[in-house]
Tab-separated table of C-alpha atoms in Angstrom:
chain	number	residue	atom	x	y	z
A	1	HIS	CA	11.771	-11.110	1.869
A	2	VAL	CA	10.317	-7.625	2.115
A	3	GLN	CA	11.292	-5.135	-0.559
A	4	LEU	CA	10.269	-1.516	-0.970
A	5	VAL	CA	11.165	0.184	-4.235
A	6	GLU	CA	10.608	3.894	-4.755
A	7	SER	CA	10.222	5.632	-8.104
A	8	GLY	CA	9.006	8.904	-9.547
A	9	GLY	CA	11.655	11.304	-8.356
A	10	GLY	CA	13.233	13.905	-10.572
A	11	SER	CA	13.924	17.575	-11.066
A	12	VAL	CA	11.123	20.113	-11.045
A	13	GLN	CA	10.746	23.852	-10.817
A	14	ALA	CA	9.379	25.486	-7.704
A	15	GLY	CA	5.602	25.402	-7.712
A	16	GLY	CA	5.547	22.188	-9.683
A	17	SER	CA	4.314	18.719	-8.823
A	18	LEU	CA	5.641	15.179	-8.634
A	19	ARG	CA	4.132	11.845	-7.753
A	20	LEU	CA	6.262	9.267	-5.994
A	21	SER	CA	5.486	5.572	-5.878
A	22	CYS	CA	6.679	2.814	-3.572
A	23	ALA	CA	6.090	-0.754	-4.693
A	24	ALA	CA	6.108	-3.303	-1.886
A	25	SER	CA	6.907	-6.967	-2.197
A	26	ALA	CA	6.145	-9.606	0.460
A	27	TYR	CA	4.542	-6.822	2.487
A	28	SER	CA	0.851	-6.099	2.704
A	29	LEU	CA	-0.081	-2.435	2.936
A	30	SER	CA	-3.506	-3.358	4.290
A	31	ARG	CA	-1.863	-4.887	7.363
A	32	HIS	CA	1.003	-2.486	8.062
A	33	CYS	CA	1.844	1.112	8.803
A	34	ILE	CA	3.924	2.658	6.028
A	35	GLY	CA	5.208	6.134	5.395
A	36	TRP	CA	7.342	8.587	3.446
A	37	PHE	CA	10.511	10.169	4.737
A	38	ARG	CA	12.883	12.781	3.375
A	39	GLN	CA	16.547	13.383	3.982
A	40	ALA	CA	18.101	16.570	2.725
A	41	LEU	CA	21.853	16.975	2.433
A	42	GLY	CA	23.338	17.679	5.838
A	43	LYS	CA	20.006	17.367	7.629
A	44	GLU	CA	18.319	14.706	9.694
A	45	ARG	CA	15.790	12.401	8.154
A	46	GLU	CA	12.276	13.787	8.427
A	47	GLU	CA	9.030	11.842	8.600
A	48	LEU	CA	6.626	13.396	6.088
A	49	ALA	CA	3.489	11.289	6.053
A	50	THR	CA	2.221	7.932	7.211
A	51	VAL	CA	-0.763	5.736	6.511
A	52	SER	CA	-1.845	2.891	8.746
A	53	GLY	CA	-3.128	-0.470	7.643
A	54	ASN	CA	-6.606	0.896	8.305
A	55	GLY	CA	-5.998	4.006	6.239
A	56	ASP	CA	-5.444	6.586	8.974
A	57	VAL	CA	-3.040	9.253	7.745
A	58	THR	CA	-0.689	11.733	9.382
A	59	TYR	CA	1.344	14.594	7.919
A	60	ALA	CA	4.265	16.644	9.063
A	61	PRO	CA	3.442	20.353	9.342
A	62	SER	CA	5.998	21.114	6.643
A	63	VAL	CA	4.024	19.233	3.996
A	64	LYS	CA	0.442	19.304	5.236
A	65	GLY	CA	-1.848	20.785	2.614
A	66	ARG	CA	0.697	20.281	-0.175
A	67	PHE	CA	1.459	16.544	-0.074
A	68	THR	CA	-1.025	13.678	-0.127
A	69	ILE	CA	-0.220	10.120	0.886
A	70	SER	CA	-2.322	7.318	-0.546
A	71	LYS	CA	-2.079	3.623	-1.190
A	72	ASP	CA	-3.398	0.865	-3.386
A	73	ASN	CA	-3.847	-2.132	-1.114
A	74	ALA	CA	-4.650	-4.447	-3.996
A	75	ASN	CA	-1.293	-3.767	-5.591
A	76	ASP	CA	0.634	-2.988	-2.402
A	77	THR	CA	1.769	0.345	-3.762
A	78	LEU	CA	2.191	3.542	-1.796
A	79	TYR	CA	2.043	7.007	-3.329
A	80	LEU	CA	3.012	10.528	-2.416
A	81	GLU	CA	1.448	13.299	-4.464
A	82	MET	CA	3.538	16.438	-4.020
A	83	ASN	CA	2.192	19.818	-5.100
A	84	SER	CA	3.417	23.393	-4.731
A	85	LEU	CA	6.952	22.124	-4.400
A	86	LYS	CA	9.561	24.378	-2.835
A	87	PRO	CA	13.365	24.319	-3.040
A	88	GLU	CA	13.417	23.164	0.585
A	89	ASP	CA	11.579	19.994	-0.490
A	90	THR	CA	14.788	18.888	-2.209
A	91	GLY	CA	16.155	15.634	-0.853
A	92	MET	CA	16.162	11.879	-1.018
A	93	TYR	CA	12.698	10.438	-0.444
A	94	PHE	CA	12.270	7.043	1.171
A	95	CYS	CA	9.330	4.832	1.918
A	96	ALA	CA	9.496	2.737	5.056
A	97	GLY	CA	7.249	0.235	6.759
A	98	ARG	CA	6.585	-1.049	10.216
A	99	ASN	CA	5.743	-4.530	11.357
A	100	ILE	CA	2.365	-3.511	12.762
A	101	ARG	CA	-0.891	-2.074	11.411
A	102	SER	CA	-1.007	1.067	13.521
A	103	CYS	CA	1.127	4.147	12.982
A	104	ALA	CA	0.298	5.455	16.480
A	105	THR	CA	3.439	4.041	18.030
A	106	ASN	CA	7.101	4.767	18.551
A	107	LEU	CA	8.141	1.415	17.205
A	108	PRO	CA	10.804	1.850	14.540
A	109	PHE	CA	10.255	1.527	10.824
A	110	ARG	CA	11.876	-1.770	10.029
A	111	TYR	CA	11.840	-1.887	6.241
A	112	TRP	CA	13.334	0.811	4.012
A	113	GLY	CA	13.593	1.403	0.315
A	114	GLN	CA	16.674	2.746	-1.436
A	115	GLY	CA	15.152	6.148	-2.036
A	116	THR	CA	14.402	8.402	-4.978
A	117	GLN	CA	15.901	11.869	-5.416
A	118	VAL	CA	13.734	14.951	-5.711
A	119	THR	CA	15.311	18.254	-6.696
A	120	VAL	CA	13.315	21.485	-6.708
A	121	SER	CA	14.902	24.604	-8.168
């Protein structure tokens, strides 16, 4: 069955950087849309960045220019490089995948990891 496991979270000072990873099992990143989401305490979950099976990427305005999504298709691992971190970037970060290659759709993200906490102070 599909598993997504995030890692790399932690505590960092404002202006710092972190790199998150999401290791996928039984799920090919070259054939599916996958992305990063954030949920801050008391706020709705926010889509941050996505990458399609073909490598097309999207970013939320709140992270564009500071965060970079990338993937290693050979190892089915997704990354999120986060730079110039701000206190408002604090939250639980999740990776999630769809059942299709394209991210240009409103179809829901079916598979979710357990999340990794990022705290920026």
